Amino acid sequence: MHRRWLITFASTFLLWSVVVQLNHYLAPLGAYLFVDGLLVAFAALRLSLRNGLPATLLMGLSIDAAEPVPFGTHLLLFAVMHIVIFRLRTRIPREETVIGVVVALLANLALIFGLSFVTLGNHPAAGAAWMRIFADLGWSQLFIVAIAPWFFALQERALELGRVDLAEESRRPF
């Protein structure tokens, strides 16, 4: 049972680590990639709540430990987004890659606005920061469209190697 969320967390952490390094190289250009919606989408769409939510929460805690935000911010935002996607997933063909990309894009949009409202509340130049947020959001969404199919395939293959049957897993209600 533990290997489902551990495998999902490990591959998600791998993607996040790559994006952190990419952001390091993009910093001199004044660009930042925000892919949090992609980090939540696969576990919420394809795993049961019992296996997907721990992977998502652990990912939120990992990001909270590294980012300059109040501790628990990503944990709370990821938990809310995971549960929203999980509750809506019965209405969509969640095994389709295109649907996964769209869900990741919408989740990314919601998470960047949620995080921005939380962190920009006391910022002295909050109005000027929104232009930067919109620019970063545009590049981030294009990056997600480009990388999401690969990431979903990586997650599926990692779970296959861990002998996890995704068809059985997605049928579980909790």
JSON list of C-alpha atoms in Angstrom, two decimals:
[
{"chain": "A", "resi": 1, "resn": "MET", "atom": "CA", "xyz": [0.00, 0.00, 0.00]},
{"chain": "A", "resi": 2, "resn": "HIS", "atom": "CA", "xyz": [2.79, 2.41, 0.85]},
{"chain": "A", "resi": 3, "resn": "ARG", "atom": "CA", "xyz": [4.60, 1.96, -2.41]},
{"chain": "A", "resi": 4, "resn": "ARG", "atom": "CA", "xyz": [1.79, 3.65, -4.37]},
{"chain": "A", "resi": 5, "resn": "TRP", "atom": "CA", "xyz": [2.18, 7.01, -2.71]},
{"chain": "A", "resi": 6, "resn": "LEU", "atom": "CA", "xyz": [5.94, 6.64, -2.25]},
{"chain": "A", "resi": 7, "resn": "ILE", "atom": "CA", "xyz": [6.48, 6.01, -5.98]},
{"chain": "A", "resi": 8, "resn": "THR", "atom": "CA", "xyz": [4.19, 8.91, -6.86]},
{"chain": "A", "resi": 9, "resn": "PHE", "atom": "CA", "xyz": [5.93, 11.21, -4.40]},
{"chain": "A", "resi": 10, "resn": "ALA", "atom": "CA", "xyz": [9.40, 10.19, -5.64]},
{"chain": "A", "resi": 11, "resn": "SER", "atom": "CA", "xyz": [8.64, 10.87, -9.29]},
{"chain": "A", "resi": 12, "resn": "THR", "atom": "CA", "xyz": [6.88, 14.14, -8.43]},
{"chain": "A", "resi": 13, "resn": "PHE", "atom": "CA", "xyz": [9.84, 15.18, -6.30]},
{"chain": "A", "resi": 14, "resn": "LEU", "atom": "CA", "xyz": [12.12, 14.39, -9.25]},
{"chain": "A", "resi": 15, "resn": "LEU", "atom": "CA", "xyz": [10.13, 16.73, -11.52]},
{"chain": "A", "resi": 16, "resn": "TRP", "atom": "CA", "xyz": [10.11, 19.45, -8.87]},
{"chain": "A", "resi": 17, "resn": "SER", "atom": "CA", "xyz": [13.89, 19.12, -8.44]},
{"chain": "A", "resi": 18, "resn": "VAL", "atom": "CA", "xyz": [14.42, 19.52, -12.19]},
{"chain": "A", "resi": 19, "resn": "VAL", "atom": "CA", "xyz": [12.17, 22.59, -12.27]},
{"chain": "A", "resi": 20, "resn": "VAL", "atom": "CA", "xyz": [14.01, 24.12, -9.30]},
{"chain": "A", "resi": 21, "resn": "GLN", "atom": "CA", "xyz": [17.30, 23.74, -11.19]},
{"chain": "A", "resi": 22, "resn": "LEU", "atom": "CA", "xyz": [15.73, 25.16, -14.34]},
{"chain": "A", "resi": 23, "resn": "ASN", "atom": "CA", "xyz": [14.46, 28.16, -12.34]},
{"chain": "A", "resi": 24, "resn": "HIS", "atom": "CA", "xyz": [17.99, 28.66, -11.05]},
{"chain": "A", "resi": 25, "resn": "TYR", "atom": "CA", "xyz": [19.24, 29.01, -14.63]},
{"chain": "A", "resi": 26, "resn": "LEU", "atom": "CA", "xyz": [16.29, 31.21, -15.62]},
{"chain": "A", "resi": 27, "resn": "ALA", "atom": "CA", "xyz": [16.79, 33.63, -12.71]},
{"chain": "A", "resi": 28, "resn": "PRO", "atom": "CA", "xyz": [19.25, 35.93, -14.55]},
{"chain": "A", "resi": 29, "resn": "LEU", "atom": "CA", "xyz": [16.61, 36.31, -17.28]},
{"chain": "A", "resi": 30, "resn": "GLY", "atom": "CA", "xyz": [13.98, 37.33, -14.75]},
{"chain": "A", "resi": 31, "resn": "ALA", "atom": "CA", "xyz": [11.77, 34.32, -15.44]},
{"chain": "A", "resi": 32, "resn": "TYR", "atom": "CA", "xyz": [10.26, 31.73, -13.12]},
{"chain": "A", "resi": 33, "resn": "LEU", "atom": "CA", "xyz": [8.39, 28.52, -13.89]},
{"chain": "A", "resi": 34, "resn": "PHE", "atom": "CA", "xyz": [5.52, 27.62, -11.57]},
{"chain": "A", "resi": 35, "resn": "VAL", "atom": "CA", "xyz": [4.37, 24.00, -12.05]},
{"chain": "A", "resi": 36, "resn": "ASP", "atom": "CA", "xyz": [2.51, 23.25, -8.82]},
{"chain": "A", "resi": 37, "resn": "GLY", "atom": "CA", "xyz": [-0.67, 22.30, -10.69]},
{"chain": "A", "resi": 38, "resn": "LEU", "atom": "CA", "xyz": [1.23, 19.56, -12.48]},
{"chain": "A", "resi": 39, "resn": "LEU", "atom": "CA", "xyz": [2.58, 18.28, -9.17]},
{"chain": "A", "resi": 40, "resn": "VAL", "atom": "CA", "xyz": [-0.97, 17.73, -7.88]},
{"chain": "A", "resi": 41, "resn": "ALA", "atom": "CA", "xyz": [-2.83, 16.62, -11.01]},
{"chain": "A", "resi": 42, "resn": "PHE", "atom": "CA", "xyz": [-1.66, 13.03, -11.53]},
{"chain": "A", "resi": 43, "resn": "ALA", "atom": "CA", "xyz": [-2.17, 11.84, -7.95]},
{"chain": "A", "resi": 44, "resn": "ALA", "atom": "CA", "xyz": [-5.59, 13.47, -7.77]},
{"chain": "A", "resi": 45, "resn": "LEU", "atom": "CA", "xyz": [-6.73, 12.09, -11.12]},
{"chain": "A", "resi": 46, "resn": "ARG", "atom": "CA", "xyz": [-5.37, 8.57, -11.08]},
{"chain": "A", "resi": 47, "resn": "LEU", "atom": "CA", "xyz": [-4.87, 7.39, -7.48]},
{"chain": "A", "resi": 48, "resn": "SER", "atom": "CA", "xyz": [-7.33, 6.68, -4.70]},
{"chain": "A", "resi": 49, "resn": "LEU", "atom": "CA", "xyz": [-7.66, 9.34, -2.01]},
{"chain": "A", "resi": 50, "resn": "ARG", "atom": "CA", "xyz": [-5.85, 7.11, 0.50]},
{"chain": "A", "resi": 51, "resn": "ASN", "atom": "CA", "xyz": [-2.81, 6.81, -1.78]},
{"chain": "A", "resi": 52, "resn": "GLY", "atom": "CA", "xyz": [-2.84, 10.09, -3.68]},
{"chain": "A", "resi": 53, "resn": "LEU", "atom": "CA", "xyz": [-3.38, 12.54, -0.85]},
{"chain": "A", "resi": 54, "resn": "PRO", "atom": "CA", "xyz": [-0.30, 11.47, 1.20]},
{"chain": "A", "resi": 55, "resn": "ALA", "atom": "CA", "xyz": [1.92, 11.91, -1.87]},
{"chain": "A", "resi": 56, "resn": "THR", "atom": "CA", "xyz": [0.44, 15.35, -2.50]},
{"chain": "A", "resi": 57, "resn": "LEU", "atom": "CA", "xyz": [0.71, 16.42, 1.15]},
{"chain": "A", "resi": 58, "resn": "LEU", "atom": "CA", "xyz": [4.32, 15.25, 1.36]},
{"chain": "A", "resi": 59, "resn": "MET", "atom": "CA", "xyz": [5.09, 17.19, -1.81]},
{"chain": "A", "resi": 60, "resn": "GLY", "atom": "CA", "xyz": [3.47, 20.29, -0.31]},
{"chain": "A", "resi": 61, "resn": "LEU", "atom": "CA", "xyz": [5.57, 19.93, 2.84]},
{"chain": "A", "resi": 62, "resn": "SER", "atom": "CA", "xyz": [8.73, 19.50, 0.76]},
{"chain": "A", "resi": 63, "resn": "ILE", "atom": "CA", "xyz": [8.04, 22.71, -1.14]},
{"chain": "A", "resi": 64, "resn": "ASP", "atom": "CA", "xyz": [7.16, 24.54, 2.09]},
{"chain": "A", "resi": 65, "resn": "ALA", "atom": "CA", "xyz": [10.54, 23.57, 3.49]},
{"chain": "A", "resi": 66, "resn": "ALA", "atom": "CA", "xyz": [12.35, 25.13, 0.51]},
{"chain": "A", "resi": 67, "resn": "GLU", "atom": "CA", "xyz": [10.23, 28.17, -0.39]},
{"chain": "A", "resi": 68, "resn": "PRO", "atom": "CA", "xyz": [10.08, 31.49, 1.50]},
{"chain": "A", "resi": 69, "resn": "VAL", "atom": "CA", "xyz": [6.40, 31.23, 2.43]},
{"chain": "A", "resi": 70, "resn": "PRO", "atom": "CA", "xyz": [4.73, 30.57, 5.79]},
{"chain": "A", "resi": 71, "resn": "PHE", "atom": "CA", "xyz": [5.16, 26.89, 6.58]},
{"chain": "A", "resi": 72, "resn": "GLY", "atom": "CA", "xyz": [2.06, 24.93, 5.64]},
{"chain": "A", "resi": 73, "resn": "THR", "atom": "CA", "xyz": [0.99, 27.22, 2.80]},
{"chain": "A", "resi": 74, "resn": "HIS", "atom": "CA", "xyz": [1.70, 24.74, 0.02]},
{"chain": "A", "resi": 75, "resn": "LEU", "atom": "CA", "xyz": [0.44, 21.89, 2.19]},
{"chain": "A", "resi": 76, "resn": "LEU", "atom": "CA", "xyz": [-2.94, 23.59, 2.59]},
{"chain": "A", "resi": 77, "resn": "LEU", "atom": "CA", "xyz": [-3.22, 24.74, -1.03]},
{"chain": "A", "resi": 78, "resn": "PHE", "atom": "CA", "xyz": [-2.19, 21.33, -2.37]},
{"chain": "A", "resi": 79, "resn": "ALA", "atom": "CA", "xyz": [-4.64, 19.54, -0.06]},
{"chain": "A", "resi": 80, "resn": "VAL", "atom": "CA", "xyz": [-7.53, 21.73, -1.18]},
{"chain": "A", "resi": 81, "resn": "MET", "atom": "CA", "xyz": [-6.63, 21.39, -4.86]},
{"chain": "A", "resi": 82, "resn": "HIS", "atom": "CA", "xyz": [-6.18, 17.62, -4.56]},
{"chain": "A", "resi": 83, "resn": "ILE", "atom": "CA", "xyz": [-9.58, 17.17, -2.94]},
{"chain": "A", "resi": 84, "resn": "VAL", "atom": "CA", "xyz": [-11.31, 19.45, -5.49]},
{"chain": "A", "resi": 85, "resn": "ILE", "atom": "CA", "xyz": [-9.80, 17.52, -8.41]},
{"chain": "A", "resi": 86, "resn": "PHE", "atom": "CA", "xyz": [-10.53, 14.19, -6.74]},
{"chain": "A", "resi": 87, "resn": "ARG", "atom": "CA", "xyz": [-14.20, 15.12, -6.24]},
{"chain": "A", "resi": 88, "resn": "LEU", "atom": "CA", "xyz": [-14.56, 16.26, -9.87]},
{"chain": "A", "resi": 89, "resn": "ARG", "atom": "CA", "xyz": [-12.68, 13.39, -11.49]},
{"chain": "A", "resi": 90, "resn": "THR", "atom": "CA", "xyz": [-15.74, 11.13, -11.83]},
{"chain": "A", "resi": 91, "resn": "ARG", "atom": "CA", "xyz": [-17.18, 13.60, -14.35]},
{"chain": "A", "resi": 92, "resn": "ILE", "atom": "CA", "xyz": [-14.20, 13.56, -16.73]},
{"chain": "A", "resi": 93, "resn": "PRO", "atom": "CA", "xyz": [-12.27, 10.88, -18.67]},
{"chain": "A", "resi": 94, "resn": "ARG", "atom": "CA", "xyz": [-9.31, 11.04, -16.29]},
{"chain": "A", "resi": 95, "resn": "GLU", "atom": "CA", "xyz": [-7.16, 8.46, -18.10]},
{"chain": "A", "resi": 96, "resn": "GLU", "atom": "CA", "xyz": [-6.82, 10.72, -21.15]},
{"chain": "A", "resi": 97, "resn": "THR", "atom": "CA", "xyz": [-3.55, 12.63, -21.33]},
{"chain": "A", "resi": 98, "resn": "VAL", "atom": "CA", "xyz": [-5.17, 15.71, -22.84]},
{"chain": "A", "resi": 99, "resn": "ILE", "atom": "CA", "xyz": [-7.65, 15.88, -19.95]},
{"chain": "A", "resi": 100, "resn": "GLY", "atom": "CA", "xyz": [-4.77, 15.51, -17.50]},
{"chain": "A", "resi": 101, "resn": "VAL", "atom": "CA", "xyz": [-2.95, 18.42, -19.16]},
{"chain": "A", "resi": 102, "resn": "VAL", "atom": "CA", "xyz": [-6.07, 20.60, -19.00]},
{"chain": "A", "resi": 103, "resn": "VAL", "atom": "CA", "xyz": [-6.61, 19.70, -15.34]},
{"chain": "A", "resi": 104, "resn": "ALA", "atom": "CA", "xyz": [-2.94, 20.50, -14.59]},
{"chain": "A", "resi": 105, "resn": "LEU", "atom": "CA", "xyz": [-3.27, 23.88, -16.34]},
{"chain": "A", "resi": 106, "resn": "LEU", "atom": "CA", "xyz": [-6.43, 24.79, -14.42]},
{"chain": "A", "resi": 107, "resn": "ALA", "atom": "CA", "xyz": [-4.93, 23.62, -11.14]},
{"chain": "A", "resi": 108, "resn": "ASN", "atom": "CA", "xyz": [-1.78, 25.61, -11.85]},
{"chain": "A", "resi": 109, "resn": "LEU", "atom": "CA", "xyz": [-3.85, 28.72, -12.52]},
{"chain": "A", "resi": 110, "resn": "ALA", "atom": "CA", "xyz": [-5.79, 28.29, -9.28]},
{"chain": "A", "resi": 111, "resn": "LEU", "atom": "CA", "xyz": [-2.67, 27.55, -7.23]},
{"chain": "A", "resi": 112, "resn": "ILE", "atom": "CA", "xyz": [-0.67, 30.50, -8.52]},
{"chain": "A", "resi": 113, "resn": "PHE", "atom": "CA", "xyz": [-3.54, 32.87, -7.75]},
{"chain": "A", "resi": 114, "resn": "GLY", "atom": "CA", "xyz": [-4.11, 31.29, -4.34]},
{"chain": "A", "resi": 115, "resn": "LEU", "atom": "CA", "xyz": [-0.43, 31.50, -3.47]},
{"chain": "A", "resi": 116, "resn": "SER", "atom": "CA", "xyz": [-0.23, 35.07, -4.78]},
{"chain": "A", "resi": 117, "resn": "PHE", "atom": "CA", "xyz": [-3.17, 36.23, -2.67]},
{"chain": "A", "resi": 118, "resn": "VAL", "atom": "CA", "xyz": [-1.64, 34.62, 0.41]},
{"chain": "A", "resi": 119, "resn": "THR", "atom": "CA", "xyz": [1.86, 36.02, -0.06]},
{"chain": "A", "resi": 120, "resn": "LEU", "atom": "CA", "xyz": [1.13, 39.44, -1.60]},
{"chain": "A", "resi": 121, "resn": "GLY", "atom": "CA", "xyz": [-1.27, 40.59, 1.11]},
{"chain": "A", "resi": 122, "resn": "ASN", "atom": "CA", "xyz": [1.28, 42.81, 2.87]},
{"chain": "A", "resi": 123, "resn": "HIS", "atom": "CA", "xyz": [3.55, 43.50, -0.10]},
{"chain": "A", "resi": 124, "resn": "PRO", "atom": "CA", "xyz": [4.17, 47.25, -0.54]},
{"chain": "A", "resi": 125, "resn": "ALA", "atom": "CA", "xyz": [4.05, 47.08, -4.35]},
{"chain": "A", "resi": 126, "resn": "ALA", "atom": "CA", "xyz": [1.45, 44.35, -4.87]},
{"chain": "A", "resi": 127, "resn": "GLY", "atom": "CA", "xyz": [0.04, 46.00, -8.00]},
{"chain": "A", "resi": 128, "resn": "ALA", "atom": "CA", "xyz": [3.39, 45.92, -9.78]},
{"chain": "A", "resi": 129, "resn": "ALA", "atom": "CA", "xyz": [3.96, 42.32, -8.77]},
{"chain": "A", "resi": 130, "resn": "TRP", "atom": "CA", "xyz": [0.85, 41.15, -10.64]},
{"chain": "A", "resi": 131, "resn": "MET", "atom": "CA", "xyz": [2.41, 41.91, -14.03]},
{"chain": "A", "resi": 132, "resn": "ARG", "atom": "CA", "xyz": [5.33, 39.67, -13.14]},
{"chain": "A", "resi": 133, "resn": "ILE", "atom": "CA", "xyz": [2.94, 36.97, -11.93]},
{"chain": "A", "resi": 134, "resn": "PHE", "atom": "CA", "xyz": [1.00, 37.05, -15.20]},
{"chain": "A", "resi": 135, "resn": "ALA", "atom": "CA", "xyz": [4.20, 36.86, -17.26]},
{"chain": "A", "resi": 136, "resn": "ASP", "atom": "CA", "xyz": [5.48, 33.92, -15.22]},
{"chain": "A", "resi": 137, "resn": "LEU", "atom": "CA", "xyz": [2.06, 32.27, -15.44]},
{"chain": "A", "resi": 138, "resn": "GLY", "atom": "CA", "xyz": [2.11, 32.46, -19.24]},
{"chain": "A", "resi": 139, "resn": "TRP", "atom": "CA", "xyz": [5.54, 30.82, -19.50]},
{"chain": "A", "resi": 140, "resn": "SER", "atom": "CA", "xyz": [4.60, 28.27, -16.85]},
{"chain": "A", "resi": 141, "resn": "GLN", "atom": "CA", "xyz": [1.44, 27.24, -18.67]},
{"chain": "A", "resi": 142, "resn": "LEU", "atom": "CA", "xyz": [3.36, 26.75, -21.92]},
{"chain": "A", "resi": 143, "resn": "PHE", "atom": "CA", "xyz": [5.97, 24.70, -20.06]},
{"chain": "A", "resi": 144, "resn": "ILE", "atom": "CA", "xyz": [3.25, 22.52, -18.52]},
{"chain": "A", "resi": 145, "resn": "VAL", "atom": "CA", "xyz": [1.69, 21.88, -21.94]},
{"chain": "A", "resi": 146, "resn": "ALA", "atom": "CA", "xyz": [5.10, 20.78, -23.20]},
{"chain": "A", "resi": 147, "resn": "ILE", "atom": "CA", "xyz": [6.16, 18.61, -20.26]},
{"chain": "A", "resi": 148, "resn": "ALA", "atom": "CA", "xyz": [2.89, 17.19, -18.85]},
{"chain": "A", "resi": 149, "resn": "PRO", "atom": "CA", "xyz": [2.52, 14.26, -21.30]},
{"chain": "A", "resi": 150, "resn": "TRP", "atom": "CA", "xyz": [6.06, 13.13, -20.49]},
{"chain": "A", "resi": 151, "resn": "PHE", "atom": "CA", "xyz": [5.47, 13.55, -16.76]},
{"chain": "A", "resi": 152, "resn": "PHE", "atom": "CA", "xyz": [2.22, 11.57, -16.82]},
{"chain": "A", "resi": 153, "resn": "ALA", "atom": "CA", "xyz": [3.94, 8.80, -18.78]},
{"chain": "A", "resi": 154, "resn": "LEU", "atom": "CA", "xyz": [6.80, 8.82, -16.26]},
{"chain": "A", "resi": 155, "resn": "GLN", "atom": "CA", "xyz": [4.34, 8.48, -13.37]},
{"chain": "A", "resi": 156, "resn": "GLU", "atom": "CA", "xyz": [2.46, 5.64, -15.07]},
{"chain": "A", "resi": 157, "resn": "ARG", "atom": "CA", "xyz": [5.67, 3.79, -15.93]},
{"chain": "A", "resi": 158, "resn": "ALA", "atom": "CA", "xyz": [7.06, 4.20, -12.42]},
{"chain": "A", "resi": 159, "resn": "LEU", "atom": "CA", "xyz": [3.86, 2.76, -10.97]},
{"chain": "A", "resi": 160, "resn": "GLU", "atom": "CA", "xyz": [3.97, -0.11, -13.48]},
{"chain": "A", "resi": 161, "resn": "LEU", "atom": "CA", "xyz": [7.53, -0.90, -12.42]},
{"chain": "A", "resi": 162, "resn": "GLY", "atom": "CA", "xyz": [6.30, -0.85, -8.82]},
{"chain": "A", "resi": 163, "resn": "ARG", "atom": "CA", "xyz": [3.61, -3.40, -9.81]},
{"chain": "A", "resi": 164, "resn": "VAL", "atom": "CA", "xyz": [0.72, -1.02, -9.20]},
{"chain": "A", "resi": 165, "resn": "ASP", "atom": "CA", "xyz": [-2.39, -1.59, -11.31]},
{"chain": "A", "resi": 166, "resn": "LEU", "atom": "CA", "xyz": [-3.67, 1.90, -12.13]},
{"chain": "A", "resi": 167, "resn": "ALA", "atom": "CA", "xyz": [-6.99, 0.58, -13.43]},
{"chain": "A", "resi": 168, "resn": "GLU", "atom": "CA", "xyz": [-7.70, -1.06, -10.09]},
{"chain": "A", "resi": 169, "resn": "GLU", "atom": "CA", "xyz": [-6.31, 1.92, -8.18]},
{"chain": "A", "resi": 170, "resn": "SER", "atom": "CA", "xyz": [-8.52, 4.49, -9.89]},
{"chain": "A", "resi": 171, "resn": "ARG", "atom": "CA", "xyz": [-11.66, 2.42, -9.16]},
{"chain": "A", "resi": 172, "resn": "ARG", "atom": "CA", "xyz": [-11.12, 2.68, -5.42]},
{"chain": "A", "resi": 173, "resn": "PRO", "atom": "CA", "xyz": [-13.32, 5.35, -3.89]},
{"chain": "A", "resi": 174, "resn": "PHE", "atom": "CA", "xyz": [-11.00, 6.04, -0.96]}
]
